[in-house]
Short mmCIF file of C-alpha atoms in Angstrom, two decimals:
data_model
loop_
_atom_site.label_atom_id
_atom_site.label_comp_id
_atom_site.label_asym_id
_atom_site.label_seq_id
_atom_site.Cartn_x
_atom_site.Cartn_y
_atom_site.Cartn_z
CA UNK A 1118 -2.45 111.87 158.19
CA UNK A 1119 -4.82 109.51 159.97
CA UNK A 1120 -7.96 108.85 157.96
CA UNK A 1121 -11.03 109.59 160.04
CA UNK A 1122 -13.98 107.26 160.41
CA UNK A 1123 -17.35 108.65 159.50
CA UNK A 1124 -18.30 108.79 163.18
CA UNK A 1125 -15.22 110.91 163.90
CA UNK A 1126 -16.07 113.17 160.96
CA UNK A 1127 -19.65 113.64 162.13
CA UNK A 1128 -18.27 114.44 165.56
CA UNK A 1129 -16.89 117.65 164.03
CA UNK A 1130 -20.33 118.80 162.84
CA UNK A 1131 -22.39 121.34 164.81
CA UNK A 1132 -26.08 120.46 164.88
CA UNK A 1133 -28.99 122.58 165.99
CA UNK A 1134 -31.22 121.61 168.90
CA UNK A 1135 -28.67 119.09 170.04
CA UNK A 1136 -29.91 119.32 173.61
CA UNK A 1137 -33.50 118.54 172.63
CA UNK A 1138 -34.53 114.94 173.09
CA UNK A 1139 -37.65 115.33 170.93
CA UNK A 1140 -37.02 116.70 167.48
CA UNK A 1141 -39.24 116.82 164.42
CA UNK A 1142 -37.67 114.84 161.58
CA UNK A 1143 -37.45 116.75 158.31
CA UNK A 1144 -37.02 113.60 156.24
CA UNK A 1145 -39.41 110.70 156.34
CA UNK A 1146 -38.59 107.40 154.75
CA UNK A 1147 -41.02 104.67 153.84
CA UNK A 1148 -38.67 101.85 154.70
CA UNK A 1149 -41.37 99.39 153.63
CA UNK A 1150 -40.47 100.36 150.07
CA UNK A 1151 -36.73 99.96 150.79
CA UNK A 1152 -37.36 96.56 152.31
CA UNK A 1153 -39.73 95.17 149.71
CA UNK A 1154 -39.28 96.39 146.15
CA UNK A 1155 -36.06 98.45 146.11
CA UNK A 1156 -33.40 96.71 144.03
CA UNK A 1157 -30.35 98.59 145.36
CA UNK A 1158 -30.99 100.16 148.80
CA UNK A 1159 -28.48 102.79 147.72
CA UNK A 1160 -29.23 105.26 150.52
CA UNK A 1161 -27.40 102.89 152.87
CA UNK A 1162 -24.15 103.70 151.09
CA UNK A 1163 -24.52 107.04 149.30
CA UNK A 1164 -25.62 109.10 152.33
CA UNK A 1165 -22.54 111.10 153.44
CA UNK A 1166 -23.78 111.04 157.05
CA UNK A 1167 -24.80 107.38 157.16
CA UNK A 1168 -28.37 108.19 158.22
CA UNK A 1169 -29.51 105.04 156.42
CA UNK A 1170 -28.24 101.75 157.76
CA UNK A 1171 -28.80 98.11 156.97
CA UNK A 1172 -29.18 95.53 159.74
CA UNK A 1173 -28.08 91.87 159.75
CA UNK A 1174 -31.31 90.84 158.07
CA UNK A 1175 -30.72 93.32 155.24
CA UNK A 1176 -33.46 95.67 156.45
CA UNK A 1177 -33.04 99.43 155.94
CA UNK A 1178 -33.37 101.76 158.93
CA UNK A 1179 -33.31 105.55 158.97
CA UNK A 1180 -32.39 108.12 161.63
CA UNK A 1181 -32.48 111.86 160.98
CA UNK A 1182 -30.25 112.97 163.87
CA UNK A 1183 -26.97 112.95 161.96
CA UNK A 1184 -28.42 114.53 158.79
CA UNK A 1185 -26.30 117.35 157.36
CA UNK A 1186 -29.03 118.42 154.90
CA UNK A 1187 -26.94 117.72 151.81
CA UNK A 1188 -29.85 116.40 149.73
CA UNK A 1189 -28.09 113.31 148.35
CA UNK A 1190 -30.82 110.84 149.40
CA UNK A 1191 -33.54 112.93 147.78
CA UNK A 1192 -31.87 112.44 144.39
CA UNK A 1193 -30.40 108.99 144.98
CA UNK A 1194 -33.72 107.35 145.90
CA UNK A 1195 -35.54 106.56 142.67
CA UNK A 1196 -38.15 104.41 144.41
CA UNK A 1197 -40.26 107.15 145.98
CA UNK A 1198 -39.36 106.19 149.54
CA UNK A 1199 -37.76 109.47 150.62
CA UNK A 1200 -39.84 112.55 151.49
CA UNK A 1201 -37.54 115.50 151.91
CA UNK A 1202 -38.04 118.85 153.59
CA UNK A 1203 -35.82 121.35 155.36
CA UNK A 1204 -35.66 121.17 159.16
CA UNK A 1205 -37.68 123.62 161.19
CA UNK A 1206 -35.22 126.00 162.92
CA UNK A 1207 -37.07 125.58 166.23
CA UNK A 1208 -37.83 121.90 166.43
CA UNK A 1209 -35.71 120.27 163.78
CA UNK A 1210 -32.13 119.03 163.95
CA UNK A 1211 -30.25 120.37 160.94
CA UNK A 1212 -26.74 121.66 160.69
CA UNK A 1213 -24.87 124.89 161.35
CA UNK A 1214 -21.58 124.99 159.52
CA UNK A 1215 -18.56 126.60 161.14
CA UNK A 1216 -16.66 126.88 157.86
CA UNK A 1217 -19.01 125.70 155.10
CA UNK B 189 -45.94 143.77 159.38
CA UNK B 190 -49.11 143.68 157.28
CA UNK B 191 -47.58 145.98 154.72
CA UNK B 192 -46.63 144.53 151.41
CA UNK B 193 -43.01 144.29 150.35
CA UNK B 194 -41.76 144.99 146.86
CA UNK B 195 -39.95 141.70 146.98
CA UNK B 196 -39.32 138.73 149.24
CA UNK B 197 -36.08 136.84 148.69
CA UNK B 198 -35.91 133.27 149.97
CA UNK B 199 -32.38 132.23 150.94
CA UNK B 200 -29.36 134.27 152.02
CA UNK B 201 -26.74 132.53 149.94
CA UNK B 202 -24.67 134.24 147.29
CA UNK B 203 -27.64 134.67 144.90
CA UNK B 204 -30.06 135.96 147.54
CA UNK B 205 -27.54 138.35 149.04
CA UNK B 206 -26.55 139.72 145.64
CA UNK B 207 -30.22 140.33 144.84
CA UNK B 208 -30.75 141.98 148.23
CA UNK B 209 -27.80 144.29 147.70
CA UNK B 210 -29.20 145.53 144.39
CA UNK B 211 -32.68 145.99 145.87
CA UNK B 212 -31.31 147.91 148.86
CA UNK B 213 -29.30 150.20 146.62
CA UNK B 214 -32.34 150.74 144.40
CA UNK B 215 -34.42 151.87 147.36
CA UNK B 216 -36.74 148.92 147.35
CA UNK B 217 -38.64 147.56 150.31
CA UNK B 218 -37.79 143.90 150.71
CA UNK B 219 -37.55 140.95 153.04
CA UNK B 220 -34.67 138.49 152.82
CA UNK B 221 -35.48 135.24 154.62
CA UNK B 222 -32.87 132.72 155.72
CA UNK B 223 -33.63 129.48 157.53
CA UNK B 224 -30.20 129.21 159.16
CA UNK B 225 -29.06 130.93 162.33
CA UNK B 226 -27.20 133.44 160.17
CA UNK B 227 -26.52 133.94 156.47
CA UNK B 228 -24.15 131.18 155.39
CA UNK B 229 -24.77 128.82 158.28
CA UNK B 230 -26.40 126.26 155.98
CA UNK B 231 -24.23 126.86 152.94
CA UNK B 232 -21.41 124.80 151.50
CA UNK B 233 -19.19 125.29 148.47
CA UNK B 234 -15.82 124.08 147.21
CA UNK B 235 -15.09 126.83 146.75
CA UNK B 236 -13.75 129.59 144.61
CA UNK B 237 -15.82 132.61 143.68
CA UNK B 238 -14.59 133.41 140.17
CA UNK B 239 -14.72 136.67 138.29
CA UNK B 240 -15.17 140.31 139.19
CA UNK B 241 -18.82 140.52 140.21
CA UNK B 242 -18.01 140.72 143.90
CA UNK B 243 -16.37 144.10 143.25
CA UNK B 244 -19.69 145.30 141.82
CA UNK B 245 -21.43 144.47 145.08
CA UNK B 246 -18.66 145.46 147.48
CA UNK B 247 -16.31 147.90 145.75
CA UNK B 248 -12.79 147.74 147.17
CA UNK B 249 -13.66 144.56 149.06
CA UNK B 250 -9.99 143.62 148.95
CA UNK B 251 -9.00 146.56 151.11
CA UNK B 252 -10.81 145.27 154.15
CA UNK B 253 -8.58 143.52 156.61
CA UNK B 254 -11.23 141.21 158.00
CA UNK B 255 -13.08 140.63 154.73
CA UNK B 256 -15.09 137.47 154.28
CA UNK B 257 -12.87 135.92 151.65
CA UNK B 258 -9.82 133.78 152.32
CA UNK B 259 -7.25 134.15 149.55
CA UNK B 260 -7.01 135.33 145.95
CA UNK B 261 -6.05 132.79 143.31
CA UNK B 262 -2.84 133.37 141.38
CA UNK B 263 -1.88 129.73 141.05
CA UNK B 264 -3.99 127.22 139.11
CA UNK B 265 -3.29 123.54 138.84
CA UNK B 266 -5.05 120.73 137.02
CA UNK B 267 -3.82 117.30 138.09
CA UNK B 268 -4.24 113.97 136.34
CA UNK B 269 -3.93 111.08 138.71
CA UNK B 270 -3.38 107.34 138.59
CA UNK B 271 -2.79 104.96 141.46
CA UNK B 272 0.73 106.11 142.27
CA UNK B 273 1.40 109.24 140.20
CA UNK B 274 0.19 112.73 139.51
CA UNK B 275 0.84 114.76 136.38
CA UNK B 276 -0.14 118.42 136.57
CA UNK B 277 -0.71 121.37 134.35
CA UNK B 278 0.49 124.16 136.57
CA UNK B 279 0.10 127.86 135.96
CA UNK B 280 1.17 130.59 138.33
CA UNK B 281 1.35 134.22 137.37
CA UNK B 282 1.75 137.59 139.05
CA UNK B 283 -0.70 138.72 136.36
CA UNK B 284 -3.39 137.57 138.80
CA UNK B 285 -2.05 139.55 141.75
CA UNK B 286 -3.99 142.76 141.16
CA UNK B 287 -7.49 143.38 142.49
CA UNK B 288 -10.25 142.90 141.56
CA UNK B 289 -8.95 139.37 141.52
CA UNK B 290 -9.85 136.73 138.98
CA UNK B 291 -10.97 134.42 141.78
CA UNK B 292 -11.14 134.37 145.57
CA UNK B 293 -11.46 131.34 147.84
CA UNK B 294 -14.34 131.54 150.29
CA UNK B 295 -15.71 129.61 153.24
CA UNK B 296 -19.43 130.18 153.12
CA UNK B 297 -20.18 130.34 156.82
CA UNK B 298 -17.81 133.28 157.01
CA UNK B 299 -18.23 134.83 153.54
CA UNK B 300 -22.03 134.88 153.38
CA UNK B 301 -22.21 136.29 156.88
CA UNK B 302 -19.82 139.08 155.94
CA UNK B 303 -21.72 139.80 152.72
CA UNK B 304 -24.98 139.92 154.70
CA UNK B 305 -23.44 142.63 156.92
CA UNK B 306 -22.68 144.61 153.77
CA UNK B 307 -26.27 144.20 152.63
CA UNK B 308 -27.45 145.42 156.05
CA UNK B 309 -25.25 148.50 155.61
CA UNK B 310 -26.94 149.12 152.25
CA UNK B 311 -30.38 148.70 153.83
CA UNK B 312 -29.43 151.17 156.57
CA UNK B 313 -28.41 153.69 153.94
CA UNK B 314 -31.64 153.28 151.96
CA UNK B 315 -35.03 154.98 152.29
CA UNK B 316 -36.39 151.76 153.79
CA UNK B 317 -33.86 151.41 156.60
CA UNK B 318 -36.72 150.61 158.98
CA UNK B 319 -38.84 148.58 156.54
CA UNK B 320 -36.49 146.19 154.79
CA UNK B 321 -35.20 143.22 156.75
CA UNK B 322 -32.83 140.31 156.74
CA UNK B 323 -34.70 137.74 158.82
CA UNK B 324 -32.90 134.58 159.95
CA UNK B 325 -34.15 131.40 161.63
CA UNK B 326 -37.26 131.36 159.45
CA UNK B 327 -38.22 128.45 157.26
CA UNK B 328 -40.44 129.25 154.29
CA UNK B 329 -43.04 126.48 153.97
CA UNK B 330 -44.83 127.74 150.96
CA UNK B 331 -44.95 130.35 148.23
CA UNK B 332 -48.45 131.82 148.36
CA UNK B 333 -49.97 131.70 144.88
CA UNK B 334 -53.05 133.63 143.81
CA UNK B 335 -54.39 132.89 140.33
CA UNK B 336 -51.05 131.16 139.64
CA UNK B 337 -49.16 134.32 140.56
CA UNK B 338 -46.75 134.44 143.50
CA UNK B 339 -47.94 137.01 146.03
CA UNK B 340 -46.04 136.14 149.18
CA UNK B 341 -44.72 133.42 151.45
CA UNK B 342 -46.06 131.36 154.31
CA UNK B 343 -43.97 130.37 157.30
CA UNK B 344 -45.72 128.46 160.05
CA UNK B 345 -48.78 130.52 160.92
CA UNK B 346 -47.34 133.71 159.47
CA UNK B 347 -47.86 135.08 156.01
CA UNK B 348 -45.87 137.84 154.33
CA UNK B 349 -46.98 139.47 151.11
CA UNK B 350 -45.02 141.02 148.28
CA UNK B 351 -45.32 142.01 144.65
CA UNK B 352 -42.60 139.52 143.80
CA UNK B 353 -40.60 136.60 145.15
CA UNK B 354 -37.03 135.66 144.27
CA UNK B 355 -36.39 132.00 145.06
CA UNK B 356 -32.70 131.58 145.90
CA UNK B 357 -33.08 128.49 148.07
CA UNK B 358 -30.21 126.48 146.62
CA UNK B 359 -29.92 123.22 144.75
CA UNK B 360 -32.43 121.34 146.90
CA UNK B 361 -35.08 123.47 145.30
CA UNK B 362 -38.29 122.42 147.01
CA UNK B 363 -40.05 125.77 146.50
CA UNK B 364 -39.05 125.81 142.83
CA UNK B 365 -40.82 122.46 142.50
CA UNK B 366 -43.77 123.71 144.52
CA UNK B 367 -44.45 126.62 142.15
CA UNK B 368 -44.24 124.21 139.22
CA UNK B 369 -41.03 125.43 137.61
CA UNK B 370 -39.35 122.09 138.16
CA UNK B 371 -40.89 118.63 138.37
CA UNK B 372 -41.45 117.25 141.87
CA UNK B 373 -39.10 114.35 141.28
CA UNK B 374 -35.67 115.24 139.91
CA UNK B 375 -33.61 112.19 138.91
CA UNK B 376 -29.99 111.73 140.00
CA UNK B 377 -28.61 111.72 136.44
CA UNK B 378 -27.04 115.17 136.48
CA UNK B 379 -26.60 115.67 140.21
CA UNK B 380 -23.44 115.17 142.23
CA UNK B 381 -22.58 115.07 145.90
CA UNK B 382 -19.82 117.40 146.97
CA UNK B 383 -17.92 116.16 150.00
CA UNK B 384 -15.19 118.07 151.74
CA UNK B 385 -12.87 118.31 154.71
CA UNK B 386 -11.49 121.53 156.12
CA UNK B 387 -7.93 120.77 157.24
CA UNK B 388 -6.12 123.25 159.46
CA UNK B 389 -2.41 124.02 159.54
CA UNK B 390 -0.26 126.59 161.22
CA UNK B 391 -0.68 129.56 158.84
CA UNK B 392 3.04 129.96 158.19
CA UNK B 393 3.37 126.24 157.60
CA UNK B 394 0.50 126.41 155.11
CA UNK B 395 2.05 129.38 153.32
CA UNK B 396 5.42 127.66 153.07
CA UNK B 397 3.93 124.37 151.92
CA UNK B 398 1.95 125.95 149.10
CA UNK B 399 4.42 128.78 148.33
CA UNK B 400 1.82 131.39 149.19
CA UNK B 401 2.73 135.03 149.57
CA UNK B 402 0.54 137.25 151.73
CA UNK B 403 -3.02 136.46 150.71
CA UNK B 404 -2.22 134.63 147.48
CA UNK B 405 -3.77 131.21 147.07
CA UNK B 406 -3.92 128.10 144.93
CA UNK B 407 -6.69 126.12 143.32
CA UNK B 408 -6.13 122.54 142.26
CA UNK B 409 -8.57 120.22 140.48
CA UNK B 410 -8.01 116.47 140.14
CA UNK B 411 -9.12 114.03 137.46
CA UNK B 412 -8.77 110.25 137.47
CA UNK B 413 -7.95 107.86 140.31
CA UNK B 414 -9.15 110.42 142.90
CA UNK B 415 -12.77 109.37 142.56
CA UNK B 416 -12.23 105.57 142.71
CA UNK B 417 -13.97 105.00 139.40
CA UNK B 418 -16.95 107.25 140.13
CA UNK B 419 -17.83 110.05 137.73
CA UNK B 420 -16.57 113.34 139.16
CA UNK B 421 -13.35 114.95 140.33
CA UNK B 422 -11.36 116.28 143.24
CA UNK B 423 -10.43 119.76 144.41
CA UNK B 424 -8.07 121.49 146.79
CA UNK B 425 -8.22 125.19 147.65
CA UNK B 426 -6.06 127.11 150.09
CA UNK B 427 -7.78 129.22 152.75
CA UNK B 428 -6.08 131.51 155.29
CA UNK B 429 -4.94 128.78 157.67
CA UNK B 430 -6.87 125.79 156.34
CA UNK B 431 -7.32 123.96 153.07
CA UNK B 432 -10.58 122.77 151.55
CA UNK B 433 -10.06 119.26 150.21
CA UNK B 434 -12.85 117.32 148.62
CA UNK B 435 -14.58 115.59 145.76
CA UNK B 436 -17.70 115.87 143.69
CA UNK B 437 -19.21 112.49 142.87
CA UNK B 438 -22.04 111.59 140.51
CA UNK B 439 -24.99 110.35 142.56
CA UNK B 440 -26.32 108.01 139.90
CA UNK B 441 -22.84 106.57 139.39
CA UNK B 442 -22.36 106.02 143.14
CA UNK B 443 -25.71 104.25 143.22
CA UNK B 444 -24.76 101.99 140.33
CA UNK B 445 -21.20 101.31 141.48
CA UNK B 446 -22.07 100.80 145.13
CA UNK B 447 -19.73 103.51 146.46
CA UNK B 448 -19.90 105.60 149.62
CA UNK B 449 -18.71 109.20 149.30
CA UNK B 450 -16.86 109.15 152.62
CA UNK B 451 -14.98 106.00 151.61
CA UNK B 452 -14.03 107.61 148.30
CA UNK B 453 -12.77 110.67 150.21
CA UNK B 454 -10.48 108.43 152.27
CA UNK B 455 -9.37 106.72 149.05
CA UNK B 456 -8.45 110.16 147.62
CA UNK B 457 -6.62 111.18 150.79
CA UNK B 458 -4.62 107.95 150.82
CA UNK B 459 -3.00 108.76 147.47
CA UNK B 460 0.72 109.31 148.12
CA UNK B 461 0.69 112.78 146.54
CA UNK B 462 -2.32 113.90 148.58
CA UNK B 463 -0.97 112.29 151.74
CA UNK B 464 2.19 114.38 151.32
CA UNK B 465 0.15 117.56 150.89
CA UNK B 466 -2.02 117.12 153.98
CA UNK B 467 0.49 115.62 156.37
CA UNK B 468 0.32 117.13 159.84
CA UNK B 469 -2.98 118.89 159.25
CA UNK B 470 -5.90 118.76 161.64
CA UNK B 471 -9.37 118.08 160.28
CA UNK B 472 -11.75 120.68 161.73
CA UNK B 473 -14.91 120.16 159.69
CA UNK B 474 -16.56 117.61 157.45
CA UNK B 475 -19.21 118.85 155.02
CA UNK B 476 -21.31 117.56 152.15
CA UNK B 477 -23.81 119.06 149.74
CA UNK B 478 -25.46 118.25 146.45
CA UNK B 479 -24.40 120.24 143.37
CA UNK B 480 -25.68 120.09 139.83
CA UNK B 481 -23.35 119.05 137.04
CA UNK B 482 -23.92 121.93 134.66
CA UNK B 483 -25.86 119.72 132.30
CA UNK B 484 -28.72 121.84 131.00
CA UNK B 485 -31.06 118.89 131.31
CA UNK B 486 -30.96 119.45 135.09
CA UNK B 487 -32.22 123.01 134.79
CA UNK B 488 -35.81 124.02 135.58
CA UNK B 489 -38.00 124.36 132.52
CA UNK B 490 -38.20 128.14 133.00
CA UNK B 491 -36.62 130.62 135.39
CA UNK B 492 -39.67 132.81 135.97
CA UNK B 493 -43.40 132.88 136.14
CA UNK B 494 -45.90 135.49 137.32
CA UNK B 495 -44.45 137.15 140.40
CA UNK B 496 -41.50 134.82 140.84
CA UNK B 497 -37.88 134.46 139.68
CA UNK B 498 -35.28 131.73 140.26
CA UNK B 499 -31.64 132.59 140.98
CA UNK B 500 -28.44 130.65 141.63
CA UNK B 501 -28.47 126.92 142.31
CA UNK B 502 -32.26 126.85 142.71
CA UNK B 503 -32.10 127.22 138.93
CA UNK B 504 -29.15 124.75 138.81
CA UNK B 505 -26.83 127.43 137.46
CA UNK B 506 -23.50 125.71 137.80
CA UNK B 507 -20.89 124.43 135.41
CA UNK B 508 -17.66 122.52 135.29
CA UNK B 509 -16.34 122.45 131.74
CA UNK B 510 -12.87 121.40 132.86
CA UNK B 511 -11.30 124.80 133.35
CA UNK B 512 -12.93 125.78 136.62
CA UNK B 513 -15.92 124.81 138.71
CA UNK B 514 -18.16 127.84 138.44
CA UNK B 515 -21.35 128.34 140.41
CA UNK B 516 -21.06 131.12 142.94
CA UNK B 517 -20.27 133.66 140.22
CA UNK B 518 -23.36 132.49 138.33
CA UNK B 519 -25.35 132.81 141.56
CA UNK B 520 -24.08 136.33 142.11
CA UNK B 521 -24.77 137.51 138.57
CA UNK B 522 -28.20 135.85 138.41
CA UNK B 523 -29.12 137.45 141.76
CA UNK B 524 -28.08 140.86 140.45
CA UNK B 525 -30.05 140.39 137.21
CA UNK B 526 -33.11 139.09 139.07
CA UNK B 527 -33.12 142.15 141.33
CA UNK B 528 -32.62 144.51 138.41
CA UNK B 529 -35.63 142.91 136.76
CA UNK B 530 -37.69 143.49 139.91
CA UNK B 531 -36.60 147.14 139.97
CA UNK B 532 -37.84 147.54 136.38
CA UNK B 533 -41.07 145.74 137.21
CA UNK B 534 -41.62 148.14 140.11
CA UNK B 535 -41.16 151.12 137.77
CA UNK B 536 -43.83 149.71 135.48
CA UNK B 537 -45.84 148.32 138.39
CA UNK B 538 -46.14 145.10 136.43
CA UNK B 539 -44.83 141.93 138.06
CA UNK B 540 -46.35 139.49 135.59
CA UNK B 541 -44.26 137.16 133.52
CA UNK B 542 -44.51 139.63 130.62
CA UNK B 543 -42.07 141.88 132.51
CA UNK B 544 -40.23 139.16 134.43
CA UNK B 545 -39.31 137.39 131.19
CA UNK B 546 -36.77 140.22 130.88
CA UNK B 547 -34.79 138.31 133.51
CA UNK B 548 -34.48 135.31 131.25
CA UNK B 549 -33.39 137.54 128.41
CA UNK B 550 -30.82 139.35 130.56
CA UNK B 551 -29.47 136.03 131.81
CA UNK B 552 -29.33 134.61 128.29
CA UNK B 553 -27.40 137.69 127.19
CA UNK B 554 -25.00 137.43 130.12
CA UNK B 555 -21.91 135.25 130.34
CA UNK B 556 -23.82 132.86 132.59
CA UNK B 557 -26.13 131.31 129.99
CA UNK B 558 -23.73 132.03 127.15
CA UNK B 559 -21.16 129.83 128.89
CA UNK B 560 -23.66 127.21 130.01
CA UNK B 561 -25.03 127.01 126.46
CA UNK B 562 -21.64 127.26 124.79
CA UNK B 563 -19.84 124.62 126.85
CA UNK B 564 -22.47 121.87 127.07
CA UNK B 565 -20.30 119.63 124.87
CA UNK B 566 -17.38 120.12 127.24
CA UNK B 567 -19.58 119.22 130.22
CA UNK B 568 -20.63 116.01 128.48
CA UNK B 569 -17.08 115.23 127.36
CA UNK B 570 -15.68 115.69 130.85
CA UNK B 571 -18.05 113.07 132.15
CA UNK B 572 -17.09 110.37 129.63
CA UNK B 573 -15.09 107.33 130.80
CA UNK B 574 -12.30 108.26 128.38
CA UNK B 575 -11.76 111.61 130.12
CA UNK B 576 -12.36 110.19 133.60
CA UNK B 577 -10.10 107.13 133.41
CA UNK B 578 -8.21 106.53 130.18
CA UNK B 579 -6.68 109.97 129.75
CA UNK B 580 -5.42 110.38 133.36
CA UNK B 581 -3.96 106.85 133.29
CA UNK B 582 -2.31 107.45 129.93
CA UNK B 583 -0.82 110.79 130.98
CA UNK B 584 0.57 109.40 134.24
CA UNK B 585 1.96 106.34 132.46
CA UNK B 586 3.73 108.58 129.95
CA UNK B 587 4.97 110.83 132.75
CA UNK B 588 6.46 107.94 134.66
CA UNK B 589 8.47 106.85 131.63
CA UNK B 590 9.40 110.37 130.58
CA UNK B 591 10.84 111.24 133.98
CA UNK B 592 12.52 107.88 134.60
CA UNK B 593 16.28 107.83 134.06
CA UNK B 594 17.80 104.36 134.15
CA UNK B 595 21.26 104.77 132.65
CA UNK B 596 20.08 102.71 129.74
CA UNK B 597 19.34 103.93 126.23
CA UNK B 598 16.18 106.06 126.55
CA UNK B 599 13.35 105.57 124.07
CA UNK B 600 12.16 108.62 122.18
CA UNK B 601 9.23 110.43 123.74
CA UNK B 602 6.93 109.63 120.85
CA UNK B 603 7.55 105.91 121.38
CA UNK B 604 6.81 106.30 125.08
CA UNK B 605 3.61 108.09 124.20
CA UNK B 606 2.65 105.43 121.67
CA UNK B 607 3.11 102.73 124.31
CA UNK B 608 1.09 104.64 126.89
CA UNK B 609 -1.74 105.17 124.41
CA UNK B 610 -1.76 101.49 123.53
CA UNK B 611 -1.92 100.44 127.16
CA UNK B 612 -4.74 102.76 128.21
CA UNK B 613 -6.70 103.79 125.16
CA UNK B 614 -6.42 103.80 121.39
CA UNK B 615 -5.44 106.31 118.76
CA UNK B 616 -8.94 106.21 117.44
CA UNK B 617 -10.44 107.08 120.86
CA UNK B 618 -7.96 109.93 121.24
CA UNK B 619 -8.63 111.28 117.78
CA UNK B 620 -12.34 111.29 118.58
CA UNK B 621 -11.61 112.95 121.93
CA UNK B 622 -9.35 115.54 120.34
CA UNK B 623 -11.89 116.40 117.68
CA UNK B 624 -14.67 116.67 120.24
CA UNK B 625 -12.45 118.56 122.66
CA UNK B 626 -11.39 121.10 120.04
CA UNK B 627 -15.03 121.74 119.26
CA UNK B 628 -16.17 121.72 122.88
CA UNK B 629 -13.59 124.13 124.27
#
């Protein structure tokens, strides 16, 4: 069986409010902490939806759109950079599982 | 709705729905709040629901044609894995064919939704058919506390009041932290990420491939190479026309070993034995969710306080002691016991912790805490490098020699075993493991 890329995997996920251009993020990340004192920047590899990325300069960036609400980053970040909530059903992104 | 409820339940997962069912049947006025579009829409599990508690909530559930569960388990397999081999303990028995089954495979988006319909039926049959509700699409922002006692919930501008609140919000237990039952920051030490693919087959093809008969099913856990050196394990469960294939991976270990869960999942799937199993399947969903390890150190400091109870994964009630990954059965039983405690509190009209502490006692007396307490050593043992790497490698090494026939004089099995032990571990390590294992299990 062909192994899927993460992008292909995320393509199988149903998100809420997909048509909305403006959504309220349910996770906020102080990337200043990631980019100054964090020794591991682990969110850039432990997030199962790759919401945290690292650019060519080694800077961490975050986008909430692909988030599948698993909670991994909330536990993985031990530097106090991640503030975690659940998405608002009306104006948040969030996930709706078809199988779960 | 300015009237006060007897109870507000936050979260329509297995724990919340079980609690709601008991409350409905006990003629209580309650509100069950779910943030997803429908019960189950936000929920993920491996997953097998073990034990008989489902039959307590939905008697004769197995007789329904379109029930929410997928298959009953009559075939268990535990597989040790190295780079090129698998060596399994395999047990299949018609002993498990009779309902109520010892375990059923579920897909939560379907199962929880079905169970919620059953709860609605129970509400409709109760005295509060018009006053108790399952409300979806509502996010609870806050538990309203008055003099450190929970008296309701706040959602946006709206407030709902109740004599009691059952928090069944799941492992990402923000409300649990808010009411002070768990610290705001929970470290990654005893938390894992579950990651899973749903892979679809033609149903007949699936049944032939796994030797399934009717609605029988198989559960398979994997130890060793599957996790690419990360603490954790793999699983495979058969659904009606799909399989659930995935891993649970220690978050702290991934952080320290610089591993991505989706890469490790591809690593697992590339194993020749797994590749053979999934060939020709179509991936239809990719999911992930945090789970707790079953280490008691991850549990909240208490499971109740004035006006509030914790049930299911919001209390980190989950355990893998090597025999099965249990969590949904704990959620179901804890939801039932929480609701029964609320019913008693209503009779006494006392919702303070003096009465609600009965929940802790009931849970301690149940198999849930007895098992969690009794198998802590096994949980710790399972997460040691010896169990995670050395033992699977040793077993597969021995297996390869044992099953190799070369038309040369064959060494005795005990010599093969001695060699395998030497290559992957030591007698001393195994003696320690055996002694600990005998005590732990």
